[in-house]
PDB file of C-alpha atoms in Angstrom:
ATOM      1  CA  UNK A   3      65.183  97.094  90.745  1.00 47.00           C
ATOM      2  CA  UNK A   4      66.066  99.163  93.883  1.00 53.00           C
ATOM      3  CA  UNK A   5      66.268  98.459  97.507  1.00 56.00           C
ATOM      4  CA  UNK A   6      63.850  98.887 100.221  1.00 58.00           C
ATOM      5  CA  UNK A   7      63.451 101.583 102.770  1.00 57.00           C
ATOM      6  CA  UNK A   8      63.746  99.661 106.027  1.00 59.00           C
ATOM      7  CA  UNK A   9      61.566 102.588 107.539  1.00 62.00           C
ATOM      8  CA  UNK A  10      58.555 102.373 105.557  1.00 66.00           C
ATOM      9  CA  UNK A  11      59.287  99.312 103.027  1.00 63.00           C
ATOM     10  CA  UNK A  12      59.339 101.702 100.224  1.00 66.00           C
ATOM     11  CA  UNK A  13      61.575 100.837  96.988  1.00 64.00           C
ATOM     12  CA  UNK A  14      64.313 103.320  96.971  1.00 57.00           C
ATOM     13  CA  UNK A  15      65.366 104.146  93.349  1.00 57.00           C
ATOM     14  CA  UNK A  16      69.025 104.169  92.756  1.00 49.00           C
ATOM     15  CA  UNK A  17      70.543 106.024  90.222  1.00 51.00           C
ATOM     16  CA  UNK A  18      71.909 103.858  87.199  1.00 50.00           C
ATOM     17  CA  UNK A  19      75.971 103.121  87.853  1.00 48.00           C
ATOM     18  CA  UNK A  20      78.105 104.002  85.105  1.00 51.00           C
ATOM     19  CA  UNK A  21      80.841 100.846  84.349  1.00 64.00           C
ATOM     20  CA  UNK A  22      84.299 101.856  84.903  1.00 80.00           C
ATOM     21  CA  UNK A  23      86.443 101.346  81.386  1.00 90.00           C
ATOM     22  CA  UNK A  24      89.204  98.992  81.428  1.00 92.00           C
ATOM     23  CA  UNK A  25      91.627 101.960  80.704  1.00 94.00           C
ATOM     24  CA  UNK A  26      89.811 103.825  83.841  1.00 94.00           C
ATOM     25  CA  UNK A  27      90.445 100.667  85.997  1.00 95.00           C
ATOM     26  CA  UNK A  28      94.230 100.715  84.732  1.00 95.00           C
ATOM     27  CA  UNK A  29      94.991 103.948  85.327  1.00 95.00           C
ATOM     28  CA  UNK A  30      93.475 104.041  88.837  1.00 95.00           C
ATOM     29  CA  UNK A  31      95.050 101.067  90.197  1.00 95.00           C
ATOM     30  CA  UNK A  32      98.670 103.088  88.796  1.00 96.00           C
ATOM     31  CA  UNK A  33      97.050 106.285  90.099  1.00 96.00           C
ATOM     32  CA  UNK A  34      97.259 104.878  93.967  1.00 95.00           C
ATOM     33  CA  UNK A  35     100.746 102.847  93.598  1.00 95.00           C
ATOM     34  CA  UNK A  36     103.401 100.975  90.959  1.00 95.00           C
ATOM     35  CA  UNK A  37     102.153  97.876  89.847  1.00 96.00           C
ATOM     36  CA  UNK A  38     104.227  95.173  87.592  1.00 96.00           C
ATOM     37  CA  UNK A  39     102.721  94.517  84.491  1.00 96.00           C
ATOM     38  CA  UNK A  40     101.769  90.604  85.455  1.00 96.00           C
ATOM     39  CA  UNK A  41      99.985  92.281  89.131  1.00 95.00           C
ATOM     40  CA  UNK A  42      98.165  94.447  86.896  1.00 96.00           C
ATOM     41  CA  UNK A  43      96.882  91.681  84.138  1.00 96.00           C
ATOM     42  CA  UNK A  44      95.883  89.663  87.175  1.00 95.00           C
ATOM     43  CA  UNK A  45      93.767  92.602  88.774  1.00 94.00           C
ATOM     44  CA  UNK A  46      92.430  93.808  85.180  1.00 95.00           C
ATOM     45  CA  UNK A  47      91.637  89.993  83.788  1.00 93.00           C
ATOM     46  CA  UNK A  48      88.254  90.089  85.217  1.00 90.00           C
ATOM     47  CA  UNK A  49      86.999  93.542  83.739  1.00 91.00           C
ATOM     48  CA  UNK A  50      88.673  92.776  80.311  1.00 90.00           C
ATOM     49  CA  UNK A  51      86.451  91.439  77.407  1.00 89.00           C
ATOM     50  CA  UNK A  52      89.186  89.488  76.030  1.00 89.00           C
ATOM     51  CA  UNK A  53      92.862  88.724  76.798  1.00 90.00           C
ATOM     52  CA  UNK A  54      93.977  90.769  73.396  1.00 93.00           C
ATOM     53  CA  UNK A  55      92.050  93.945  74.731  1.00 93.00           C
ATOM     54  CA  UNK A  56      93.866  93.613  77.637  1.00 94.00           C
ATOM     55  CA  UNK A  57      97.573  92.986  76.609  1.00 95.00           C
ATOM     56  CA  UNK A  58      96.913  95.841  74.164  1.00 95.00           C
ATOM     57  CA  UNK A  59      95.930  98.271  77.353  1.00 95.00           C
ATOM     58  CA  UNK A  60      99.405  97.174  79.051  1.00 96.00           C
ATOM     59  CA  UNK A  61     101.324  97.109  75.766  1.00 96.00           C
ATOM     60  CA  UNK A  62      99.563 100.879  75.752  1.00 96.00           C
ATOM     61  CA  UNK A  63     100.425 102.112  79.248  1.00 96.00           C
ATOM     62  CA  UNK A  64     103.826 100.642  79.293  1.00 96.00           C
ATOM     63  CA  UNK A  65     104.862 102.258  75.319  1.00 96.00           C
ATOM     64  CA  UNK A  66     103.827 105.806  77.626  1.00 95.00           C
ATOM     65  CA  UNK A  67     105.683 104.976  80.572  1.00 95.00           C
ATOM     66  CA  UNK A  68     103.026 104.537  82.852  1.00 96.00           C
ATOM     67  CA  UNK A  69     103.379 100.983  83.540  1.00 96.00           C
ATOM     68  CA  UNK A  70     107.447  99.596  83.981  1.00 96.00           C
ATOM     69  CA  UNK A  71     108.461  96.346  85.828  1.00 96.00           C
ATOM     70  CA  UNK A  72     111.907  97.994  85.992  1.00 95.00           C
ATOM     71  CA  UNK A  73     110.369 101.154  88.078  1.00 96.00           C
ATOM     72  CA  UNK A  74     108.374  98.807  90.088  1.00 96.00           C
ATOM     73  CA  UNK A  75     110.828  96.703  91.032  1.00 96.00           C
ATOM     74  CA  UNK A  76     113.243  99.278  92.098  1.00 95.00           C
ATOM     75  CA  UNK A  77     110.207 101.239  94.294  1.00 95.00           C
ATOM     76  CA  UNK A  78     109.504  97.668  95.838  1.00 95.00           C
ATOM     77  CA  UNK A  79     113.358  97.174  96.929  1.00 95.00           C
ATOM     78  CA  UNK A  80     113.501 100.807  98.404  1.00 93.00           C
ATOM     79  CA  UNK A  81     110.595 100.429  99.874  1.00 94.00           C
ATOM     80  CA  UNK A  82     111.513  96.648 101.878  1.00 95.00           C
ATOM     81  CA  UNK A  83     115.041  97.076 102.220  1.00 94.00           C
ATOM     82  CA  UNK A  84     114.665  98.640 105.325  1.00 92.00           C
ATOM     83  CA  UNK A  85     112.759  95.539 106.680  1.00 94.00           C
ATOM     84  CA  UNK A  86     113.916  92.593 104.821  1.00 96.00           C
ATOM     85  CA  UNK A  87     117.285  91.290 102.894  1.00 95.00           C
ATOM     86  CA  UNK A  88     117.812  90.640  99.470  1.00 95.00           C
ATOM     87  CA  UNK A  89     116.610  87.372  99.272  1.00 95.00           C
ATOM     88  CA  UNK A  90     113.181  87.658 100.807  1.00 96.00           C
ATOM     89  CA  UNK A  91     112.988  91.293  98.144  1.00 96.00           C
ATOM     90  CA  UNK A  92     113.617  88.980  95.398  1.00 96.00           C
ATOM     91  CA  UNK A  93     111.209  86.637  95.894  1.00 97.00           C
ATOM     92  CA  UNK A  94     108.393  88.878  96.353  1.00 96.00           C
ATOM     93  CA  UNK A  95     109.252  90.409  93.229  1.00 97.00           C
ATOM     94  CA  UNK A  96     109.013  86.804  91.331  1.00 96.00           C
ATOM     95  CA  UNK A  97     106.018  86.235  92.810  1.00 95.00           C
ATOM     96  CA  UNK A  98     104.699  89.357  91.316  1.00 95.00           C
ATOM     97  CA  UNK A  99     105.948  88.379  87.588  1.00 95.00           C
ATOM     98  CA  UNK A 100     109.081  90.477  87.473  1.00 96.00           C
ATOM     99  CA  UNK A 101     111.799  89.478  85.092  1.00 96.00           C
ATOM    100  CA  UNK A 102     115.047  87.783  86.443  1.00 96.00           C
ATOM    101  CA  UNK A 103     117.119  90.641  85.237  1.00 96.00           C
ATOM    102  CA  UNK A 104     114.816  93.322  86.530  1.00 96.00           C
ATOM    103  CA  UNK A 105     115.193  91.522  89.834  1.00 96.00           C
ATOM    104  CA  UNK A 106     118.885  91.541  89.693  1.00 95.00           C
ATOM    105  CA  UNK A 107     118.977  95.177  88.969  1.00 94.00           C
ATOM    106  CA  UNK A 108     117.003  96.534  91.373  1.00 93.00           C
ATOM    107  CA  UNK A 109     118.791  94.234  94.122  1.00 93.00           C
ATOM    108  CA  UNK A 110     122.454  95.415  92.912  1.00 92.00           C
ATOM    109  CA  UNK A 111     122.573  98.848  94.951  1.00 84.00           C
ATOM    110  CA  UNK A 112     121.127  96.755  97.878  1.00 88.00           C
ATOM    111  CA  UNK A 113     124.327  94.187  98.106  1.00 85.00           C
ATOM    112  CA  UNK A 114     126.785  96.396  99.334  1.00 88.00           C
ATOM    113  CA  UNK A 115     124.294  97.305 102.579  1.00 92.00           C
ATOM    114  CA  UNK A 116     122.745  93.972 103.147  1.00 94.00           C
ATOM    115  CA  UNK A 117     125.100  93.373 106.291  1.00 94.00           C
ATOM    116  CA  UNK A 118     124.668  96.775 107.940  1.00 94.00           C
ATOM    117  CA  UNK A 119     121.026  96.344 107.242  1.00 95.00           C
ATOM    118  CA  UNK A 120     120.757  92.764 108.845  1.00 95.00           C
ATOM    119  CA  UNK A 121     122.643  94.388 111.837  1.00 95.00           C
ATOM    120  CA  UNK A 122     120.653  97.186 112.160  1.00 95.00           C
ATOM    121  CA  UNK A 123     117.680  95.062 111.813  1.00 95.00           C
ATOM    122  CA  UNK A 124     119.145  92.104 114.462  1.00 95.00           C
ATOM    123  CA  UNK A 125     119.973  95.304 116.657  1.00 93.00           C
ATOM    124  CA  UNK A 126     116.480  96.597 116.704  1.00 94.00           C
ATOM    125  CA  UNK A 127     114.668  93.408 117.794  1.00 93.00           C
ATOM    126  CA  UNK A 128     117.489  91.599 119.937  1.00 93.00           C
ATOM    127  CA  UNK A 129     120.076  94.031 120.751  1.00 88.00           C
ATOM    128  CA  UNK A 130     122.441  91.533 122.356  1.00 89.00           C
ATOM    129  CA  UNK A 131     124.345  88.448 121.881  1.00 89.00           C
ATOM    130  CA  UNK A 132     122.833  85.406 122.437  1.00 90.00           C
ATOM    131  CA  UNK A 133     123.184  83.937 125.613  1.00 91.00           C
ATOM    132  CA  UNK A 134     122.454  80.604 124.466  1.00 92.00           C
ATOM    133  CA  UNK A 135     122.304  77.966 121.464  1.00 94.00           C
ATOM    134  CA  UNK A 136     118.567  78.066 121.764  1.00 95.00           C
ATOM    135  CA  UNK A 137     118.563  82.195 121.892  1.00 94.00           C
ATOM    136  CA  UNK A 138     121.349  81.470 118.996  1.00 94.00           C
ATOM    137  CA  UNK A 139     118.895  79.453 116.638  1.00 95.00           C
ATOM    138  CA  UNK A 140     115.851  81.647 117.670  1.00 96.00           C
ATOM    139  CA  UNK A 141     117.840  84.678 116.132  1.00 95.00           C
ATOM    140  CA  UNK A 142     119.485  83.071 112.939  1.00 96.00           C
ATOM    141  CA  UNK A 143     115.874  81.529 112.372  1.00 96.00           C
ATOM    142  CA  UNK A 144     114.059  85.549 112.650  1.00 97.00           C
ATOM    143  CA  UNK A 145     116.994  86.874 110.071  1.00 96.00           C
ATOM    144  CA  UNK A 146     116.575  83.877 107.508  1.00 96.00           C
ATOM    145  CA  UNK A 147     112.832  84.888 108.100  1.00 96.00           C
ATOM    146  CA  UNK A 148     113.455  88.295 107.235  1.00 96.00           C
ATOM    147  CA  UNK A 149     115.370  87.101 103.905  1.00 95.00           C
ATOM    148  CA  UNK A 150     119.022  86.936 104.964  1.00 96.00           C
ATOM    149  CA  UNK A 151     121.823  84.415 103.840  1.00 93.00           C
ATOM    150  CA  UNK A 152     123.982  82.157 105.923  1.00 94.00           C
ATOM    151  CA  UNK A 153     127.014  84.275 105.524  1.00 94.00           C
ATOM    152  CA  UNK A 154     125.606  88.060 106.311  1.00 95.00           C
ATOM    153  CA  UNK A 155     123.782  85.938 109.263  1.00 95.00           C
ATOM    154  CA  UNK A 156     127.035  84.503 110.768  1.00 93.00           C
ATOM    155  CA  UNK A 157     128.839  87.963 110.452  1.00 94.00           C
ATOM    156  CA  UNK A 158     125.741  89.932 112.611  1.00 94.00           C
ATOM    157  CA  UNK A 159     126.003  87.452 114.800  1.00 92.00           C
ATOM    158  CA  UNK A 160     130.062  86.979 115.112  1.00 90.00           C
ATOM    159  CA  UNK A 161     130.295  90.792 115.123  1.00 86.00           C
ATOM    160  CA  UNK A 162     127.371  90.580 118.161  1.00 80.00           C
ATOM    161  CA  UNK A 163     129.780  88.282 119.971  1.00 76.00           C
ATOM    162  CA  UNK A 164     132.716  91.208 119.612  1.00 70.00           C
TER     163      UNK A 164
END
């Protein structure tokens, strides 16, 4: 069955759409950007004829390389450390079904910059030391927002008061 031509109320015949394979699906969603393997089951789960069709896919594209938790969690961290701290990284990366120790190693080159990236952060949207407890607690509150612990938040904000 077509669609009508709103001009003359004519059907308009559409030419017969070709289903996308599962494998087709996979590959373009990895085509446009990393995804973990549980992002990926999620996105795939509703084209997939059965859940063994599609753990064999993954168990496919990750024995080639194509899919890795370990490369996607290391693109996500490079690509939010400039934004956010360790913390709020890590739990976007549970969210998305990475492994614990994935996690961990992708975060470990990020430890040794997490203060100089909370300062550089703090620097770009206040700039100056607080002026009061309520400007205090307004800025602690934006870095824990932004994923930041107590003590790389009380050393921006002691080395703002220097």
């Amino acid at each position: 069955m077509g669609r009508r031509n709103p001009g003359t109320g004519d059907e308009i015949r559409m030419p017969p759409q070709t289903e996308k394979s599962l494998r087709n699906r996979a590959i373009d969603a990895l085509a446009r950007r990393e995804h973990s393997r549980h992002e990926l089951a999620r996105k795939l789960a509703l084209y997939a004829e059965n859940p063994d069709q599609l753990n064999d896919l993954l168990d496919d594209l990750q024995a080639r390389g194509w899919l890795s938790d370990a490369r996607y969690a290391a693109q996500m961290a490079n690509a939010r450390q400039n934004r956010y701290g360790s913390r709020k990284i890590a739990f976007e990366l549970r969210e998305k079904g990475v492994d614990e120790s994935l996690i961990n190693a992708a975060l470990d080159s990020l430890q040794g910059t997490e203060l100089e990236r909370a300062r550089a952060i703090w620097r770009k949207k206040f700039g100056q030391a607080p002026a009061s407890e309520q400007e205090k607690a307004k800025q602690i509150r934006f870095l824990q927002s932004r994923g930041f612990g107590w003590e790389v938040i009380g050393r921006v904000l002691k080395l703002a008061d220097d």
